[in-house]
Coordinates of C-alpha atoms and ligand atoms in Angstrom, one line a residue:
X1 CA -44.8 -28.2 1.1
X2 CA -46.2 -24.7 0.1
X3 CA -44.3 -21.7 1.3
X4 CA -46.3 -19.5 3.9
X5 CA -44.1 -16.6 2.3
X6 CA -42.7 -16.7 -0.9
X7 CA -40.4 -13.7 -2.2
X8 CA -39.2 -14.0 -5.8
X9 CA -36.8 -11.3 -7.7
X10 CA -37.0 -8.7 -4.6
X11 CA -35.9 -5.6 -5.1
X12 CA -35.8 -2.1 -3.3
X13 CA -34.8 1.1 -4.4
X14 CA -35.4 3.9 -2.2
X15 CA -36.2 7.7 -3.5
X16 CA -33.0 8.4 -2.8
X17 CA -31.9 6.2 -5.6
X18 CA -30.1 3.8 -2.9
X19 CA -30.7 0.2 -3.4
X20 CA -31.8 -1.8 -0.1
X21 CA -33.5 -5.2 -1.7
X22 CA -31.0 -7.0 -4.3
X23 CA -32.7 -9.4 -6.0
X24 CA -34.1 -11.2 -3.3
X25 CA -35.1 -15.2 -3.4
X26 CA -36.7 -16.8 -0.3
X27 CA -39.1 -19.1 1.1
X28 CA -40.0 -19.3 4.8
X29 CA -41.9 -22.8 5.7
X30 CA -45.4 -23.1 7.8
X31 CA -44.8 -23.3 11.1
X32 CA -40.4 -22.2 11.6
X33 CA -38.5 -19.5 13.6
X34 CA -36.7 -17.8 10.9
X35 CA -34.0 -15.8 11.7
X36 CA -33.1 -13.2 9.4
X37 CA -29.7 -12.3 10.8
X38 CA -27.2 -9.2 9.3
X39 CA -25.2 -5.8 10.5
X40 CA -26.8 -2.4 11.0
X41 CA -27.9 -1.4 7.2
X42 CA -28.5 -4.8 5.9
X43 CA -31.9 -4.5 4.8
X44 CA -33.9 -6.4 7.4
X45 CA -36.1 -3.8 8.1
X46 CA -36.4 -3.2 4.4
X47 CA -37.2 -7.0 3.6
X48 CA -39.7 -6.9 6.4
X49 CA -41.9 -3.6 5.4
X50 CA -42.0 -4.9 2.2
X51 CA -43.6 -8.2 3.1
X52 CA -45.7 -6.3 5.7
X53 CA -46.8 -3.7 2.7
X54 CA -46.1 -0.9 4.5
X55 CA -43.1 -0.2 1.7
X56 CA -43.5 -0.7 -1.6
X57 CA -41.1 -2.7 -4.0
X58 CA -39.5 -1.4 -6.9
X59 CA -40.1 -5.2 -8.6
X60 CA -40.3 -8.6 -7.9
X61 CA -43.0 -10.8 -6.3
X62 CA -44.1 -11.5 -2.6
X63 CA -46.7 -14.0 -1.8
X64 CA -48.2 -14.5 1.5
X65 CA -49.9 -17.7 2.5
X66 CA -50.6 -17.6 -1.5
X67 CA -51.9 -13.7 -1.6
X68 CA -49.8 -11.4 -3.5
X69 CA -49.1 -8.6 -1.6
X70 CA -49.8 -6.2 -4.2
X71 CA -53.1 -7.1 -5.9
X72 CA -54.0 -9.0 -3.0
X73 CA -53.2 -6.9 -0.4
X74 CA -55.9 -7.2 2.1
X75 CA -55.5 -11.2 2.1
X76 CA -51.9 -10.7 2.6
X77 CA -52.0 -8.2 5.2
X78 CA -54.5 -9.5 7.9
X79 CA -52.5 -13.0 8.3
X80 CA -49.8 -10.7 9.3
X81 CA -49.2 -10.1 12.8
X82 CA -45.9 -7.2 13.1
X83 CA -44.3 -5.8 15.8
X84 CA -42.0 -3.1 14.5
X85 CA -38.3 -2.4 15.4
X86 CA -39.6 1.5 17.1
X87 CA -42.0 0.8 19.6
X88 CA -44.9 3.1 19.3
X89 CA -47.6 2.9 21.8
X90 CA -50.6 5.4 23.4
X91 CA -48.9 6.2 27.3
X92 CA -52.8 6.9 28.0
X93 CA -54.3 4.1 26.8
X94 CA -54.9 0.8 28.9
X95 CA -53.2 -2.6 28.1
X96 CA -57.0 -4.5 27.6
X97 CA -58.2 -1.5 25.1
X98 CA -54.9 -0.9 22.8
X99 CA -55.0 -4.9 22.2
X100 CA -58.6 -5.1 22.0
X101 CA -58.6 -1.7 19.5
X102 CA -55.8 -3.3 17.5
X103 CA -58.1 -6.3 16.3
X104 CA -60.8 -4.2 15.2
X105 CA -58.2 -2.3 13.0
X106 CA -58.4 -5.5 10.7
X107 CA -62.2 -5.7 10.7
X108 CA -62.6 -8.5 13.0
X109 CA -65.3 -8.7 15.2
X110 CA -64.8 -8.4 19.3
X111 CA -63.6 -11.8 20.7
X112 CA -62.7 -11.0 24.3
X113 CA -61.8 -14.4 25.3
X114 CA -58.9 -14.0 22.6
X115 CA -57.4 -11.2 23.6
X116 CA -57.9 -13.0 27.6
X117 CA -55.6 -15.6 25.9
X118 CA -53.4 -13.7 24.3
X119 CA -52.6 -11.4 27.9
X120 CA -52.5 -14.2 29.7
X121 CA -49.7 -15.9 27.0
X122 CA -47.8 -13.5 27.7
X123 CA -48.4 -12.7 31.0
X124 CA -50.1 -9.1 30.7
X125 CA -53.1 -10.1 32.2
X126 CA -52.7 -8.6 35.7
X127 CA -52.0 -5.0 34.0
X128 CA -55.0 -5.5 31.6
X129 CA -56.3 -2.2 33.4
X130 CA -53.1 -0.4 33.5
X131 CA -52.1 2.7 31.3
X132 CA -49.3 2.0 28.9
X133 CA -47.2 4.5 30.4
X134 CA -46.8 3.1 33.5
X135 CA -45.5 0.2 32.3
X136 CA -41.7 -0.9 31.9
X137 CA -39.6 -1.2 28.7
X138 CA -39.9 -4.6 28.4
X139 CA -44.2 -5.1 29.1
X140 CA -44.8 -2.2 26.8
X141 CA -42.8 -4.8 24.3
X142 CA -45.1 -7.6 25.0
X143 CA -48.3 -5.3 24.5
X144 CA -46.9 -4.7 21.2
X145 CA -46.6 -8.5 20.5
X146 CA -50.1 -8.8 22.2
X147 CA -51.2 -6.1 19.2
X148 CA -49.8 -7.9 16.5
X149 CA -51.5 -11.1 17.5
X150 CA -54.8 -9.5 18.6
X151 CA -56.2 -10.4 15.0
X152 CA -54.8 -14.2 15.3
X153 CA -52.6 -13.7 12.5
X154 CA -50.8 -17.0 11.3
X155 CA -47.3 -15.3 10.8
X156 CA -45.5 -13.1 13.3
X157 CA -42.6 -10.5 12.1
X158 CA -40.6 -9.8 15.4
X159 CA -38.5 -6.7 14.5
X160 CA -35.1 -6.6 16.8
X161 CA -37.4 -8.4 19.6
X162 CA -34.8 -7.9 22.0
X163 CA -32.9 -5.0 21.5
X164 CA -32.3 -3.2 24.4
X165 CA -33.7 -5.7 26.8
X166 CA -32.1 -7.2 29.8
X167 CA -31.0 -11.1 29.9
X168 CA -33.7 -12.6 32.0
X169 CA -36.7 -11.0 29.9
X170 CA -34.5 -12.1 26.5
X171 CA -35.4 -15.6 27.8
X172 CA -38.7 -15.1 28.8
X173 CA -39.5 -14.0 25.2
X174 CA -37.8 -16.5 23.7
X175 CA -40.0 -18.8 25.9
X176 CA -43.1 -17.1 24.5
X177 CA -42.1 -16.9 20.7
X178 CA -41.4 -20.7 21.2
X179 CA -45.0 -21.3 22.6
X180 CA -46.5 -19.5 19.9
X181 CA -45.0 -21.5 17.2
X182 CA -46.1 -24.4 19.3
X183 CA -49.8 -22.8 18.5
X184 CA -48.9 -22.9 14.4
X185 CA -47.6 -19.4 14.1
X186 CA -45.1 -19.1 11.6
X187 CA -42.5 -16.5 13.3
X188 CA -39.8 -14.2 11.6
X189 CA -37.8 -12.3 13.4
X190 CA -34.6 -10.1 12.8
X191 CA -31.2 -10.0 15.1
X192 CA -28.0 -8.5 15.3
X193 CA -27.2 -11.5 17.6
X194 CA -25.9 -14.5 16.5
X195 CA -26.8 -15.9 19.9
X196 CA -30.6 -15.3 19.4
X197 CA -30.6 -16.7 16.3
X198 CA -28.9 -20.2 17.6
X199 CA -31.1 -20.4 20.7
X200 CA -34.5 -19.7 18.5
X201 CA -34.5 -19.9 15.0
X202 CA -35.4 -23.3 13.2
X203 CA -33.3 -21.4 10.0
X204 CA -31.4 -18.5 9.8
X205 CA -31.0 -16.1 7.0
X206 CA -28.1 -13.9 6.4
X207 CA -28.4 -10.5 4.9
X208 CA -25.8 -8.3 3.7
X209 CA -26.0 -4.8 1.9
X210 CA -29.3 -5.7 0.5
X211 CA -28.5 -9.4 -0.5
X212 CA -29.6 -13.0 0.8
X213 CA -25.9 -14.6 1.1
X214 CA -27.0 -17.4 2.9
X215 CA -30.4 -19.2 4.1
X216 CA -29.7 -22.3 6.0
X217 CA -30.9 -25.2 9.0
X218 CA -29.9 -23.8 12.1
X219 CA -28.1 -27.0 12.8
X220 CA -25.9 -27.2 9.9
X221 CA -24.8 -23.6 10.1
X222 CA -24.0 -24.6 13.6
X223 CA -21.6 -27.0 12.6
X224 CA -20.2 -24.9 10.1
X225 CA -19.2 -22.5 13.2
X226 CA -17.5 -25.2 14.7
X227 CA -14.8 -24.9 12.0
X228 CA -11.1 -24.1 13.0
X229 CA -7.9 -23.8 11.2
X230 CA -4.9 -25.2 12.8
X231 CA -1.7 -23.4 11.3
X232 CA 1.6 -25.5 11.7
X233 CA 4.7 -23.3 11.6
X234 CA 7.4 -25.3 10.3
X235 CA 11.1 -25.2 11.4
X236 CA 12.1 -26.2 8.0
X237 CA 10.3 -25.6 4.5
X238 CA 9.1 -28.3 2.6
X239 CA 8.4 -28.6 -0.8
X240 CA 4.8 -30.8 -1.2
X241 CA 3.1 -32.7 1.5
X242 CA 4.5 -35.8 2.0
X243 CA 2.6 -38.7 0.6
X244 CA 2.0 -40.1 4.6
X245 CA 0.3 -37.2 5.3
X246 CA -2.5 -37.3 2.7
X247 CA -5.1 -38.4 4.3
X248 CA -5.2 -35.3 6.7
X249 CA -6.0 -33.4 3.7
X250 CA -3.4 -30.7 4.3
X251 CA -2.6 -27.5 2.5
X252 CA 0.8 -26.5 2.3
X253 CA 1.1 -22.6 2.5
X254 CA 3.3 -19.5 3.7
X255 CA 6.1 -20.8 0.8
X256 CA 6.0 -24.2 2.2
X257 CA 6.9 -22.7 5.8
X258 CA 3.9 -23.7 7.3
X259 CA 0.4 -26.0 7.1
X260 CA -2.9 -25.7 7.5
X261 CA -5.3 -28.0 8.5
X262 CA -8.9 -28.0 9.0
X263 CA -11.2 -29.5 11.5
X264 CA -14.9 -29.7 13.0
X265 CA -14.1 -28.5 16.8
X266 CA -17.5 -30.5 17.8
X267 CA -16.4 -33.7 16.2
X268 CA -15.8 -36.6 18.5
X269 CA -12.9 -37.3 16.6
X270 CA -10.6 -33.8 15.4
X271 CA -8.1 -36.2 13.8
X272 CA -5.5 -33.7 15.7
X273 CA -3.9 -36.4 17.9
X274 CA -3.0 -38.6 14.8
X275 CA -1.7 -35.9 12.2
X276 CA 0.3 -35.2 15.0
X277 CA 1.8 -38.9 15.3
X278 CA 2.1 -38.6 11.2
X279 CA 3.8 -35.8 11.4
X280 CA 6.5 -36.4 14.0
X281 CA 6.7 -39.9 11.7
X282 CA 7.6 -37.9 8.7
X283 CA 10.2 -35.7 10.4
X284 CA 8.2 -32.8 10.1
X285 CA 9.5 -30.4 13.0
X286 CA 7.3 -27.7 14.3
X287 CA 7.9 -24.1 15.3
X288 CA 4.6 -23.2 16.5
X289 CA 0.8 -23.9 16.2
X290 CA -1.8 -21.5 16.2
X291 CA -5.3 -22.1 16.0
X292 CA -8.3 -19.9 14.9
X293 CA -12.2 -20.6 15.1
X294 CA -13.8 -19.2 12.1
X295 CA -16.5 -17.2 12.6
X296 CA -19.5 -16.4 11.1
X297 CA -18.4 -13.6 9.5
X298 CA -15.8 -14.9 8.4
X299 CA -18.2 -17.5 7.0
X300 CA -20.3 -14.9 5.4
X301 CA -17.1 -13.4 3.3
X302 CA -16.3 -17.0 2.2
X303 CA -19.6 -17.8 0.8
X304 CA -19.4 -14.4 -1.3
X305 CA -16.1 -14.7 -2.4
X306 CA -16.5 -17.9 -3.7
X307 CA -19.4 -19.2 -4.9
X308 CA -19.7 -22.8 -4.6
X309 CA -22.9 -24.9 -5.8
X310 CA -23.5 -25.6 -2.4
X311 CA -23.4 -22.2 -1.4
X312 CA -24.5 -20.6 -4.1
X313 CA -27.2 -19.0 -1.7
X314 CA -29.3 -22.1 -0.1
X315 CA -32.4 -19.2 -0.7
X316 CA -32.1 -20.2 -4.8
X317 CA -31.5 -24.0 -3.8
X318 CA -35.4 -23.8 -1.8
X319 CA -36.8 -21.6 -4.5
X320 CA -36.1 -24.4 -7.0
X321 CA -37.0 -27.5 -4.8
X322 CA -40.4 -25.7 -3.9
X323 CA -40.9 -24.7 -7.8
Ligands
ATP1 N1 -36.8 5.6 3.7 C1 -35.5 5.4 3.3 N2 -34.9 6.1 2.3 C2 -33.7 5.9 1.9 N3 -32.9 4.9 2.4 C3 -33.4 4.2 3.4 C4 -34.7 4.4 3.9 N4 -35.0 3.4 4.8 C5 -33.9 2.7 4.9 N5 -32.9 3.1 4.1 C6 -31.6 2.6 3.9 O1 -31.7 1.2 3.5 C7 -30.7 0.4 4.1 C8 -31.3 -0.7 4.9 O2 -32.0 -0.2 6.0 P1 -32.8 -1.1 7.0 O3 -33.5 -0.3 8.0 O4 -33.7 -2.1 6.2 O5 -31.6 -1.9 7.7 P2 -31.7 -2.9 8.9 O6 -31.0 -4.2 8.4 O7 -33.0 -3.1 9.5 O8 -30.7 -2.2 10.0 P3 -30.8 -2.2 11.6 O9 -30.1 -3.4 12.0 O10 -30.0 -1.0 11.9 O11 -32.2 -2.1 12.0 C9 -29.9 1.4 5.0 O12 -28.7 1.8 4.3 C10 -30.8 2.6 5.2 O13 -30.1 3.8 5.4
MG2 MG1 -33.9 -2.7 11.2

């Protein structure tokens, strides 16, 4: 299937000569939650204001819904719905006329039940007559998504949705960004929290200084964070792993004083109990075990140290398959 937004070759360099956009491959499918997840710095805001065309790239391609942002910019603009990271609103202005003046910023004609729809979705409607500035943190945040959808845009950019809101309106707005993609809106947002990203996104992209490491199903990543390492401190070194013990698939490190073995924590089966029976078999005595969850940063520095063809960033594998 045809990407709704297709970046090719990326990249951002800033006045300041500081490059924020490396070479940057990605596809985001109709219709997902992506999740483009990194630290402070990474470039999220960066990737986003470049697909919104509020910042320009220094080269590279972005296509949205099949308009190039550049020489297309007005096709690729108005099927963009954004609600930036700084939340900017007019404290004198009422809910019902800062949505309603948002639509007619993209030329579209009045369509009051719309905007109805839109309050109502997220539960504005009973301050459509209130000034902005007597509303809390978290409603002046869903006017701004009511904004960025006043034009029925098919893709929404969520900047740092939920920064600085409490638990109980974190869910609530998951609940909405979940009923809108139920409605066909594609939805990209940007987290710090790798919490947010597993409860919402359909995919999840990782940035880091600038780069892509890592676009992948939510699901699979999942798994991968279920990974743990079991260290076995040995009372007596060994040379090689004894032949019995192959089929734990063992690595023999520490100057043979100690092994390491590897496991899927949400597997039915860990394979712990048995090693355990092989080893005791083999005579292997133990000093002490110590295990550690890896975690997704730890994940992140293992698919950049070593590229694998798996790994080599799943953004290039989709670019290819959707070539
Ligand atoms: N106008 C600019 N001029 C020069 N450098 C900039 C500019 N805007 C951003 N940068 C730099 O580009 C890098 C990426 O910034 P960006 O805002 O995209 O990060 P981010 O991932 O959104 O971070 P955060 O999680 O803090 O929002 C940072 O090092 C930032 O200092
Ligand atoms: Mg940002």
């Amino acid at each position: 299937m045809q990407p709704i937004i297709s970046i090719r070759g990326l990249n951002k360099r800033y006045e300041s000569g500081f490059h924020a956009l490396k070479n940057v491959d990605l596809d985001i499918a109709d219709g997902d939650i992506f999740a483009l997840l990194g630290p402070n710095g990474a470039g999220k805001t960066t990737l986003i204001s470049v697909i919104c065309g509020i910042v320009n790239p220094s080269d590279g391609e972005v296509r949205v819904d099949g308009h190039d942002i550049i020489s297309d910019y007005r096709g690729a603009r108005e099927r963009i719905g954004l609600v930036p990271q700084e939340l900017t609103t007019d404290a004198f202005e009422t809910v019902w006329a800062t949505v309603s003046f948002s639509r007619g910023l993209f030329g579209k004609p009045k369509n009051p039940a719309h905007i109805e729809k839109v309050l109502k979705d997220l539960s504005l409607w009973d301050k459509r007559n209130d000034m902005l500035m007597t509303l809390s943190g978290g409603m002046k945040r869903r006017v701004m998504i009511a904004k960025a959808l006043s034009h029925e845009p098919k893709i929404l950019f969520l900047d740092e949705p939920t920064a600085g809101v409490d638990v109980e309106l974190r869910r609530s707005m998951w609940e909405v960004v979940r009923s809108l993609r139920e409605h066909g809106v594609t939805i990209i947002l940007t987290t710090h929290y790798l919490e947010e990203a597993e409860q919402m996104a359909d995919r999840i992209g990782v940035i880091n200084a600038g780069e892509i490491i890592l676009v992948e199903d939510k699901n699979e990543l999942m798994s991968k964070l279920g990974e743990k390492r079991l260290t076995l401190q040995l009372e007596d070194t060994i040379e090689r792993v004894p032949d019995t013990l192959a089929r734990h698939e063992l690595d023999l490190v520490d100057n043979g004083n100690a092994l390491l073995y590897t496991y899927n924590a949400n597997d039915k089966r860990t394979g712990i109990n048995s090693l355990f029976r092989d080893l005791d078999s083999a005579g292997i005595r133990l000093r002490d075990v110590d295990t550690k969850q890896s975690s997704l940063e730890e994940i992140f520095v293992d698919l950049v140290k070593t590229p694998t063809p798996e790994s080599t960033s799943g953004a290039q594998a989709t670019a290819k398959d959707n070539a």
